[in-house]
Coordinates of C-alpha atoms and ligand atoms in Angstrom, one line a residue:
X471 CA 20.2 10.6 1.4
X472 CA 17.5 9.8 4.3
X473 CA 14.2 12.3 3.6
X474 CA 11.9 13.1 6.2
X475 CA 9.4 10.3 5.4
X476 CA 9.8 6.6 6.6
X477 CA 7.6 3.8 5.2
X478 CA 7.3 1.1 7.4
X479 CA 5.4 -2.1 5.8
X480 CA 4.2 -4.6 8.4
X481 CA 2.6 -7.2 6.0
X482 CA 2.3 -7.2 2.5
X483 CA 0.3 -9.6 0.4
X484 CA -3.0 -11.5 0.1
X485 CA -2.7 -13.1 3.5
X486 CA -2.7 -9.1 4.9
X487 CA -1.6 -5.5 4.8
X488 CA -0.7 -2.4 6.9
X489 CA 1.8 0.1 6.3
X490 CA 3.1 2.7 8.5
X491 CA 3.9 6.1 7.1
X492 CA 5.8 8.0 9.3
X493 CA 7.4 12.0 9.6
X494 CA 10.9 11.5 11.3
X495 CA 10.6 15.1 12.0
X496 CA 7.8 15.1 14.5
X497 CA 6.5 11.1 15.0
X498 CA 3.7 11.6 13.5
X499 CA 2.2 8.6 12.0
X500 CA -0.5 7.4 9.5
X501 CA -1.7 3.2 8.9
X502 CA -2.6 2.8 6.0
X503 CA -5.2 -0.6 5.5
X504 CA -5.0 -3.2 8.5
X505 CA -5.7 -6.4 7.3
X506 CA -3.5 -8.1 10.1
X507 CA -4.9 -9.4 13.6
X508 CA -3.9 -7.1 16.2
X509 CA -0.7 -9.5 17.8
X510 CA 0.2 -9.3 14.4
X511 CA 0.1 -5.7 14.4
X512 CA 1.4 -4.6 17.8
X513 CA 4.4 -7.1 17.3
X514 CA 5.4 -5.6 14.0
X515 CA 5.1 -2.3 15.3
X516 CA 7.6 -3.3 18.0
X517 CA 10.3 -5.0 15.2
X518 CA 9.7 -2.2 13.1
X519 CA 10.8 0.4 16.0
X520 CA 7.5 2.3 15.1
X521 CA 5.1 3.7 18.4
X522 CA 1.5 3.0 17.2
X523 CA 0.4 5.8 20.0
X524 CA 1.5 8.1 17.0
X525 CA -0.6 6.8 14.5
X526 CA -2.9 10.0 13.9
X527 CA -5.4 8.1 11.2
X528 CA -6.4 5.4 9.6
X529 CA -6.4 5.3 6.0
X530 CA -8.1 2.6 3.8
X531 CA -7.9 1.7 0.0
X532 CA -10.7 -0.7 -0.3
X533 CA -12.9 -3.3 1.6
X534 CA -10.9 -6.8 0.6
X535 CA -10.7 -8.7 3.2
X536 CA -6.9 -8.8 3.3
X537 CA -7.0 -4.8 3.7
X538 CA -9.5 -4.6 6.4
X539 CA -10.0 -7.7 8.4
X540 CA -7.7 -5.9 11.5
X541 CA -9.6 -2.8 11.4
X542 CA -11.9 -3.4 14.5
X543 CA -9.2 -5.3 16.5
X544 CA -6.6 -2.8 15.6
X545 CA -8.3 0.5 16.7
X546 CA -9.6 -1.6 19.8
X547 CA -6.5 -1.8 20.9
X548 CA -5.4 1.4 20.2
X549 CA -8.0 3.1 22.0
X550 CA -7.2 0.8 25.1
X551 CA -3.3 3.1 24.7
X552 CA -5.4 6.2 24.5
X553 CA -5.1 6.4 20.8
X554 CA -8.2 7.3 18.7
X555 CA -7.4 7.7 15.5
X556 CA -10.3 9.1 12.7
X557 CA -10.9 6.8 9.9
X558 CA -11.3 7.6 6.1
X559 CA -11.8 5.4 3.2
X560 CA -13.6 6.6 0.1
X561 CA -17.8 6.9 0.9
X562 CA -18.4 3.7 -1.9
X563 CA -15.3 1.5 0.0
X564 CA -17.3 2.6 3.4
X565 CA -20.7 1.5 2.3
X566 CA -19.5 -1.8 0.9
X567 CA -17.2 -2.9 3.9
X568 CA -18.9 -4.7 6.8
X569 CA -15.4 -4.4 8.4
X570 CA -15.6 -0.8 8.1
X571 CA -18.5 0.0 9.2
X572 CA -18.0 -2.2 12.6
X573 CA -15.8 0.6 13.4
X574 CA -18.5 3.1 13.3
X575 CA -18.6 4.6 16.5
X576 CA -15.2 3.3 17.7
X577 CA -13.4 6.6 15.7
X578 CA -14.5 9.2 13.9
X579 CA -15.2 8.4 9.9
X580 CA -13.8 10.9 7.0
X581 CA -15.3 9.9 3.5
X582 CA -11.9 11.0 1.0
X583 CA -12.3 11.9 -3.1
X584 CA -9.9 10.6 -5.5
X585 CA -7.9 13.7 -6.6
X586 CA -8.6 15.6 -3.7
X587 CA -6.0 16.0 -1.5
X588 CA -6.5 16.4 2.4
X589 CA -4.3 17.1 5.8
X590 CA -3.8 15.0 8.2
X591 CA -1.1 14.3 11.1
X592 CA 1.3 17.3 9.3
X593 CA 1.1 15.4 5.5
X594 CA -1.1 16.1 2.4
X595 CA -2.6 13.1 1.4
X596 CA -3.6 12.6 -2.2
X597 CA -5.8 10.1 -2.9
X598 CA -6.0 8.9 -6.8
X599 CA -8.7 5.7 -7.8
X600 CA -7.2 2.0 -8.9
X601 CA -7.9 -0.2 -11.1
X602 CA -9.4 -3.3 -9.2
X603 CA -12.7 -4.9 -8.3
X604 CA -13.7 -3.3 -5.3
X605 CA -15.9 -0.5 -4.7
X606 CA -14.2 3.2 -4.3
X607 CA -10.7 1.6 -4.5
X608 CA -7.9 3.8 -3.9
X609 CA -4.4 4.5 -2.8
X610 CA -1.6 7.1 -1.6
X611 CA 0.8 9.8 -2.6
X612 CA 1.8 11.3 1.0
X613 CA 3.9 14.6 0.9
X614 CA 5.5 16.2 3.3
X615 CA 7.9 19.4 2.6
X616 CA 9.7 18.3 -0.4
X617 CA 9.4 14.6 0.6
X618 CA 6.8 12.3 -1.0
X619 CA 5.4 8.5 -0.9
X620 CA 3.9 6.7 -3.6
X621 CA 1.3 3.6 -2.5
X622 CA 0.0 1.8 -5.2
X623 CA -1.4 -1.7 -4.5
X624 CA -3.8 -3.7 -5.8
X625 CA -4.6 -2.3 -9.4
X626 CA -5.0 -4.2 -12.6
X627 CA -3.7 -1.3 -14.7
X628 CA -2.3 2.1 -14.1
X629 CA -4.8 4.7 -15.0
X630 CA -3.5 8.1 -16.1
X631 CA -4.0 9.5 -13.0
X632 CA -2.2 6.9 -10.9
X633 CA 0.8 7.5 -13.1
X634 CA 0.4 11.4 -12.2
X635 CA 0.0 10.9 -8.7
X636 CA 3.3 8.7 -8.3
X637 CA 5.1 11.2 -10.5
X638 CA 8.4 12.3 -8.7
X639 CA 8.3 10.6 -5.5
X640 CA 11.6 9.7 -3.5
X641 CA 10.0 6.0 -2.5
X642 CA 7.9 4.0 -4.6
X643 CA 6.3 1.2 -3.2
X644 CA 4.3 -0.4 -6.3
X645 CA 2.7 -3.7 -6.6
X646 CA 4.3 -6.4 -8.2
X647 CA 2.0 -9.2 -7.6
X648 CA 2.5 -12.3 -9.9
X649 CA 4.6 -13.5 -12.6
X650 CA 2.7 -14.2 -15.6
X651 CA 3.8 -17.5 -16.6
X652 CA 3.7 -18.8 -12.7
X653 CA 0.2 -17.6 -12.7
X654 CA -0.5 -19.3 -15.6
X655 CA 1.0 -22.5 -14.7
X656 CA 0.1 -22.3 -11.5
X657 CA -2.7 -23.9 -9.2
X658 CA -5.6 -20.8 -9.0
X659 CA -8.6 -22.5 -10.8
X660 CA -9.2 -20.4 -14.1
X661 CA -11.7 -18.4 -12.6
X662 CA -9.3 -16.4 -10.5
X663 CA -6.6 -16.7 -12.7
X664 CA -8.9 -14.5 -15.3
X665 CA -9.7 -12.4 -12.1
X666 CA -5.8 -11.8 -11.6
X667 CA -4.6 -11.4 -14.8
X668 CA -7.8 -8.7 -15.9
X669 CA -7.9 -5.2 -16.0
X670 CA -9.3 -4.9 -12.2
X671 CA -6.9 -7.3 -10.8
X672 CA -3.5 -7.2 -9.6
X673 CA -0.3 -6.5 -11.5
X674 CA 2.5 -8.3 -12.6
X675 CA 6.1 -8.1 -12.4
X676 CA 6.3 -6.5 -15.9
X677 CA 3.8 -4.0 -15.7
X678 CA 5.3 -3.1 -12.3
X679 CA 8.7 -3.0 -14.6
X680 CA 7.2 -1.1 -17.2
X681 CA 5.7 1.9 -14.8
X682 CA 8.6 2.0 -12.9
X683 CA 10.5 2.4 -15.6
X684 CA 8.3 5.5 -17.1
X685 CA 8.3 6.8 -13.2
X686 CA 12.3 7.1 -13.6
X687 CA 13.3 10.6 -11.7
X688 CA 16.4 11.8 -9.9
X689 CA 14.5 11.9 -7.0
X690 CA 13.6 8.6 -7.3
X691 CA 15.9 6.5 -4.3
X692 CA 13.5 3.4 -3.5
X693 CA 11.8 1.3 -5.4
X694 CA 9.4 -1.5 -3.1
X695 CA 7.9 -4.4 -4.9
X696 CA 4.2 -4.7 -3.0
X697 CA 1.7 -7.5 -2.3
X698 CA 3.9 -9.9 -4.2
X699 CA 2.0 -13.5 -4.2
X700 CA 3.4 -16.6 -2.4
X701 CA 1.6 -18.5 -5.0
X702 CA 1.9 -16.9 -8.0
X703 CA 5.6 -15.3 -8.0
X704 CA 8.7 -15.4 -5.7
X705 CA 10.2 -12.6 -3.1
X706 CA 13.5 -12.8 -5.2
X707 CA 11.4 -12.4 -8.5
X708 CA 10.4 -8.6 -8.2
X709 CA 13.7 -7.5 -7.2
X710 CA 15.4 -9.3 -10.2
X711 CA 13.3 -7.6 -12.4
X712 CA 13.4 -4.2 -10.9
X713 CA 16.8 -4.5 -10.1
X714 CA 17.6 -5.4 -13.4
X715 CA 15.1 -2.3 -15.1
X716 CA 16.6 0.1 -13.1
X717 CA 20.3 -0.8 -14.1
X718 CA 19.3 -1.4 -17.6
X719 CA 18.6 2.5 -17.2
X720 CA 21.5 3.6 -15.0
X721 CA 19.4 4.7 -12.3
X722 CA 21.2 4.0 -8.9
X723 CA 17.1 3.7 -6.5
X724 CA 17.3 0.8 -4.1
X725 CA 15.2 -1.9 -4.7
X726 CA 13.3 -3.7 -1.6
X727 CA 10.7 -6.7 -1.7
X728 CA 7.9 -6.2 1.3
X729 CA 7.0 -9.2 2.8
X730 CA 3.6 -11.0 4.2
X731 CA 4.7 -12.0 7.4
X732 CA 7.8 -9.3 8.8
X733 CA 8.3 -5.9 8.8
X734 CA 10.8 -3.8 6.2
X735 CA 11.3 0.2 6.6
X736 CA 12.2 2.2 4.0
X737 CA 13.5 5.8 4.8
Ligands
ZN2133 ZN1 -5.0 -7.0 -1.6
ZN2134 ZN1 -7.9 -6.2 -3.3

Protein backbone atom coordinates (compact mmCIF):
# COMPACT_ATOMS: atom_id res chain seq x y z
CA UNK A 1 0.00 0.00 0.00
CA UNK A 2 1.25 3.73 -1.03
CA UNK A 3 -0.30 6.23 1.96
CA UNK A 4 -0.75 9.73 1.40
CA UNK A 5 2.61 10.82 2.95
CA UNK A 6 6.02 10.61 1.00
CA UNK A 7 9.37 11.04 2.80
CA UNK A 8 11.96 12.23 0.75
CA UNK A 9 15.61 12.27 2.46
CA UNK A 10 18.15 14.34 0.54
CA UNK A 11 21.20 13.74 2.87
CA UNK A 12 21.52 11.91 5.88
CA UNK A 13 24.42 11.82 8.21
CA UNK A 14 27.06 13.89 10.02
CA UNK A 15 28.32 15.48 6.80
CA UNK A 16 24.44 16.96 6.48
CA UNK A 17 20.62 16.55 6.59
CA UNK A 18 17.26 17.65 5.08
CA UNK A 19 14.29 15.71 4.56
CA UNK A 20 11.31 16.37 2.62
CA UNK A 21 7.97 15.43 3.86
CA UNK A 22 5.45 15.60 1.39
CA UNK A 23 1.22 15.16 1.05
CA UNK A 24 0.73 13.40 -2.40
CA UNK A 25 -2.72 14.54 -2.09
CA UNK A 26 -2.16 18.29 -2.52
CA UNK A 27 1.94 19.00 -2.85
CA UNK A 28 2.21 20.36 0.02
CA UNK A 29 5.61 20.14 1.45
CA UNK A 30 7.64 20.54 4.82
CA UNK A 31 12.00 20.49 5.18
CA UNK A 32 12.73 19.40 7.85
CA UNK A 33 16.77 20.60 9.11
CA UNK A 34 19.04 21.76 6.07
CA UNK A 35 22.39 21.12 6.85
CA UNK A 36 23.32 20.85 3.03
CA UNK A 37 24.65 23.81 0.79
CA UNK A 38 22.01 25.03 -1.46
CA UNK A 39 23.47 23.12 -5.03
CA UNK A 40 23.33 20.39 -2.80
CA UNK A 41 19.81 20.97 -2.03
CA UNK A 42 18.18 22.26 -5.27
CA UNK A 43 19.93 19.15 -7.04
CA UNK A 44 18.49 16.63 -4.79
CA UNK A 45 15.24 18.18 -4.87
CA UNK A 46 15.42 17.69 -8.69
CA UNK A 47 16.59 13.69 -8.37
CA UNK A 48 14.16 13.29 -5.75
CA UNK A 49 11.18 14.56 -8.30
CA UNK A 50 10.22 16.92 -5.27
CA UNK A 51 9.29 20.98 -6.26
CA UNK A 52 10.87 23.01 -3.35
CA UNK A 53 8.24 25.93 -4.34
CA UNK A 54 5.99 23.68 -2.19
CA UNK A 55 7.91 23.55 0.79
CA UNK A 56 5.34 25.48 3.20
CA UNK A 57 8.02 25.53 6.39
CA UNK A 58 10.94 24.90 7.66
CA UNK A 59 11.32 22.73 10.60
CA UNK A 60 14.46 22.31 12.78
CA UNK A 61 15.49 19.72 15.52
CA UNK A 62 18.55 21.35 16.82
CA UNK A 63 21.43 23.77 16.07
CA UNK A 64 24.40 21.12 15.04
CA UNK A 65 26.06 22.22 12.51
CA UNK A 66 25.22 19.26 10.18
CA UNK A 67 21.36 20.20 10.73
CA UNK A 68 21.59 23.88 10.12
CA UNK A 69 24.61 24.92 8.16
CA UNK A 70 22.11 25.29 4.70
CA UNK A 71 19.51 27.26 6.53
CA UNK A 72 20.51 30.78 5.25
CA UNK A 73 21.52 29.62 1.74
CA UNK A 74 18.57 27.46 1.41
CA UNK A 75 15.74 29.96 2.17
CA UNK A 76 17.83 32.50 0.14
CA UNK A 77 17.20 30.70 -2.62
CA UNK A 78 13.87 29.95 -2.07
CA UNK A 79 12.77 33.30 -1.66
CA UNK A 80 14.60 34.19 -5.07
CA UNK A 81 11.42 31.22 -6.53
CA UNK A 82 9.01 33.24 -4.57
CA UNK A 83 8.97 30.81 -1.80
CA UNK A 84 8.96 32.12 1.93
CA UNK A 85 8.55 29.62 4.00
CA UNK A 86 8.16 30.40 8.21
CA UNK A 87 10.67 28.78 10.35
CA UNK A 88 10.21 26.99 13.76
CA UNK A 89 12.63 25.28 15.86
CA UNK A 90 12.14 25.01 19.65
CA UNK A 91 12.80 28.81 21.53
CA UNK A 92 16.24 27.01 23.42
CA UNK A 93 17.50 25.43 19.67
CA UNK A 94 16.68 29.25 18.40
CA UNK A 95 18.64 31.09 21.00
CA UNK A 96 21.65 28.77 20.70
CA UNK A 97 21.94 28.59 16.82
CA UNK A 98 23.88 31.44 15.13
CA UNK A 99 22.69 29.66 11.91
CA UNK A 100 19.24 30.22 12.99
CA UNK A 101 19.09 33.33 13.92
CA UNK A 102 20.93 34.60 10.54
CA UNK A 103 17.60 33.81 9.19
CA UNK A 104 15.82 36.22 11.28
CA UNK A 105 14.25 38.49 9.12
CA UNK A 106 14.58 36.43 5.92
CA UNK A 107 11.10 34.27 7.14
CA UNK A 108 8.99 34.43 9.72
CA UNK A 109 10.20 32.42 13.13
CA UNK A 110 7.57 30.03 15.11
CA UNK A 111 9.10 28.86 18.58
CA UNK A 112 7.41 24.86 18.79
CA UNK A 113 6.88 22.84 22.48
CA UNK A 114 7.68 19.40 22.72
CA UNK A 115 4.27 17.57 23.06
CA UNK A 116 2.46 20.21 21.53
CA UNK A 117 1.23 19.56 18.33
CA UNK A 118 0.73 22.31 15.66
CA UNK A 119 -0.63 22.81 11.85
CA UNK A 120 1.12 23.54 9.16
CA UNK A 121 0.93 23.07 5.25
CA UNK A 122 -2.44 20.58 5.81
CA UNK A 123 -0.27 18.14 8.64
CA UNK A 124 -0.27 18.10 12.47
CA UNK A 125 3.10 18.16 13.51
CA UNK A 126 4.04 16.75 16.89
CA UNK A 127 7.00 17.66 18.20
CA UNK A 128 8.53 15.25 21.17
CA UNK A 129 12.34 16.26 22.93
CA UNK A 130 15.54 13.83 22.15
CA UNK A 131 18.01 12.70 23.93
CA UNK A 132 21.23 14.51 22.67
CA UNK A 133 23.57 17.44 23.55
CA UNK A 134 22.11 20.29 22.03
CA UNK A 135 19.87 22.79 23.35
CA UNK A 136 15.79 22.27 22.78
CA UNK A 137 16.55 19.13 20.67
CA UNK A 138 13.72 17.73 19.00
CA UNK A 139 12.08 15.74 16.23
CA UNK A 140 8.85 14.65 14.11
CA UNK A 141 5.75 12.60 14.07
CA UNK A 142 3.79 14.25 10.99
CA UNK A 143 0.07 13.07 10.54
CA UNK A 144 -2.04 13.45 7.98
CA UNK A 145 -5.60 11.67 7.73
CA UNK A 146 -4.77 8.29 8.92
CA UNK A 147 -1.23 8.56 7.50
CA UNK A 148 1.78 9.21 9.88
CA UNK A 149 5.72 9.85 9.91
CA UNK A 150 8.00 9.14 12.54
CA UNK A 151 11.57 11.27 12.57
CA UNK A 152 13.85 10.39 15.05
CA UNK A 153 17.52 11.38 14.64
CA UNK A 154 20.11 12.12 16.66
CA UNK A 155 19.16 10.82 20.23
CA UNK A 156 21.33 8.93 22.66
CA UNK A 157 18.37 7.07 24.12
CA UNK A 158 14.64 6.87 23.58
CA UNK A 159 12.82 8.65 26.17
CA UNK A 160 9.29 7.53 26.93
CA UNK A 161 7.81 10.01 25.10
CA UNK A 162 9.76 9.49 21.89
CA UNK A 163 8.64 5.91 22.04
CA UNK A 164 4.90 7.38 22.28
CA UNK A 165 5.22 9.72 19.63
CA UNK A 166 6.58 7.00 17.00
CA UNK A 167 3.79 4.65 18.18
CA UNK A 168 1.81 3.36 15.09
CA UNK A 169 3.29 5.11 12.29
CA UNK A 170 3.28 3.59 8.56
CA UNK A 171 7.19 4.92 8.03
CA UNK A 172 9.71 4.90 10.51
CA UNK A 173 12.79 6.65 9.75
CA UNK A 174 15.01 6.03 12.99
CA UNK A 175 18.56 6.57 13.59
CA UNK A 176 20.94 4.02 13.37
CA UNK A 177 24.19 5.68 13.73
CA UNK A 178 27.18 3.45 14.61
CA UNK A 179 28.00 -0.09 15.33
CA UNK A 180 29.32 -0.44 18.65
CA UNK A 181 32.30 -2.47 18.21
CA UNK A 182 33.38 -0.20 14.85
CA UNK A 183 33.02 2.72 17.17
CA UNK A 184 35.05 1.26 19.52
CA UNK A 185 37.74 0.10 17.30
CA UNK A 186 37.56 2.76 15.32
CA UNK A 187 39.60 6.13 14.74
CA UNK A 188 37.27 8.95 16.91
CA UNK A 189 39.74 9.98 19.69
CA UNK A 190 38.11 8.75 23.14
CA UNK A 191 36.65 11.95 23.79
CA UNK A 192 34.03 11.70 21.06
CA UNK A 193 33.84 8.18 21.24
CA UNK A 194 32.38 8.72 25.01
CA UNK A 195 30.33 11.61 23.31
CA UNK A 196 28.78 9.00 20.84
CA UNK A 197 28.33 6.15 22.81
CA UNK A 198 26.53 8.39 26.01
CA UNK A 199 23.14 8.99 26.82
CA UNK A 200 22.98 12.40 24.67
CA UNK A 201 24.69 11.00 21.77
CA UNK A 202 23.67 9.14 18.82
CA UNK A 203 22.33 5.49 18.63
CA UNK A 204 23.46 2.44 17.52
CA UNK A 205 22.37 -0.20 15.35
CA UNK A 206 21.05 -2.25 18.34
CA UNK A 207 19.19 0.15 20.12
CA UNK A 208 17.78 1.21 16.67
CA UNK A 209 16.92 -2.81 16.61
CA UNK A 210 15.60 -2.90 19.86
CA UNK A 211 12.93 0.15 19.46
CA UNK A 212 12.05 -0.87 16.27
CA UNK A 213 11.39 -3.97 17.44
CA UNK A 214 9.03 -2.65 20.48
CA UNK A 215 7.48 -0.15 17.63
CA UNK A 216 6.26 -3.43 15.69
CA UNK A 217 2.49 -2.56 14.32
CA UNK A 218 0.47 -3.73 11.30
CA UNK A 219 0.70 -0.39 10.13
CA UNK A 220 4.05 -0.43 10.28
CA UNK A 221 5.31 -0.76 6.10
CA UNK A 222 8.88 1.13 6.21
CA UNK A 223 11.48 0.99 8.32
CA UNK A 224 14.64 3.86 7.35
CA UNK A 225 17.93 3.42 9.04
CA UNK A 226 18.98 7.45 9.64
CA UNK A 227 22.22 9.37 9.99
CA UNK A 228 24.17 6.15 9.73
CA UNK A 229 28.08 7.05 10.09
CA UNK A 230 30.65 6.57 7.33
CA UNK A 231 33.12 6.09 10.01
CA UNK A 232 31.61 4.31 12.59
CA UNK A 233 29.23 1.68 10.78
CA UNK A 234 28.34 0.64 7.05
CA UNK A 235 25.23 1.47 4.77
CA UNK A 236 24.74 -2.42 4.46
CA UNK A 237 25.01 -2.71 8.32
CA UNK A 238 21.55 -1.13 9.40
CA UNK A 239 19.68 -2.94 6.91
CA UNK A 240 21.20 -6.35 8.02
CA UNK A 241 20.15 -5.80 11.33
CA UNK A 242 16.81 -4.43 10.77
CA UNK A 243 16.17 -6.64 8.07
CA UNK A 244 17.03 -9.42 10.10
CA UNK A 245 14.75 -8.00 13.48
CA UNK A 246 11.99 -7.65 11.48
CA UNK A 247 11.99 -11.27 9.95
CA UNK A 248 13.07 -12.71 13.21
CA UNK A 249 9.41 -11.24 14.09
CA UNK A 250 7.49 -11.99 10.81
CA UNK A 251 6.78 -8.53 10.12
CA UNK A 252 6.80 -8.02 6.26
CA UNK A 253 7.95 -3.44 6.69
CA UNK A 254 10.56 -2.62 4.01
CA UNK A 255 13.71 -1.74 5.23
CA UNK A 256 15.73 1.33 3.46
CA UNK A 257 19.27 2.85 4.49
CA UNK A 258 19.28 6.85 3.80
CA UNK A 259 22.24 8.03 2.54
CA UNK A 260 24.75 11.31 3.01
CA UNK A 261 25.28 12.20 -0.40
CA UNK A 262 21.81 11.05 -2.73
CA UNK A 263 18.35 11.20 -2.29
CA UNK A 264 15.94 8.02 -1.30
CA UNK A 265 11.92 8.44 -1.17
CA UNK A 266 9.94 6.52 0.80
CA UNK A 267 6.02 6.56 0.18
ZN1 LIG B 1 23.33 15.15 13.33
ZN1 LIG C 1 23.33 16.50 16.53
Amino acid sequence: MTGRLELAILASGSSGNAAIVRDAETGRSLLVDCGICASAFFGRCDEAGVDPSEIEAVLVTHGHSDHTSGLGVVLRGLAKRGCTPPLYAHSLTRSASKKITETDGLVEQFDIAHGKPFEVAGMTVTPFPTSHDSEGSTCFRFEVGDDAIGYMTDTGVVTPKAHEALTGVRILAIESNHDKAMLKEGPYPPFLKWRILGNEGHLSNAQCRKQVVSLLHPSLEHVVAMHVSENNNTFELPAEVLSEALAAHGHGACVHVALPDRPITVS
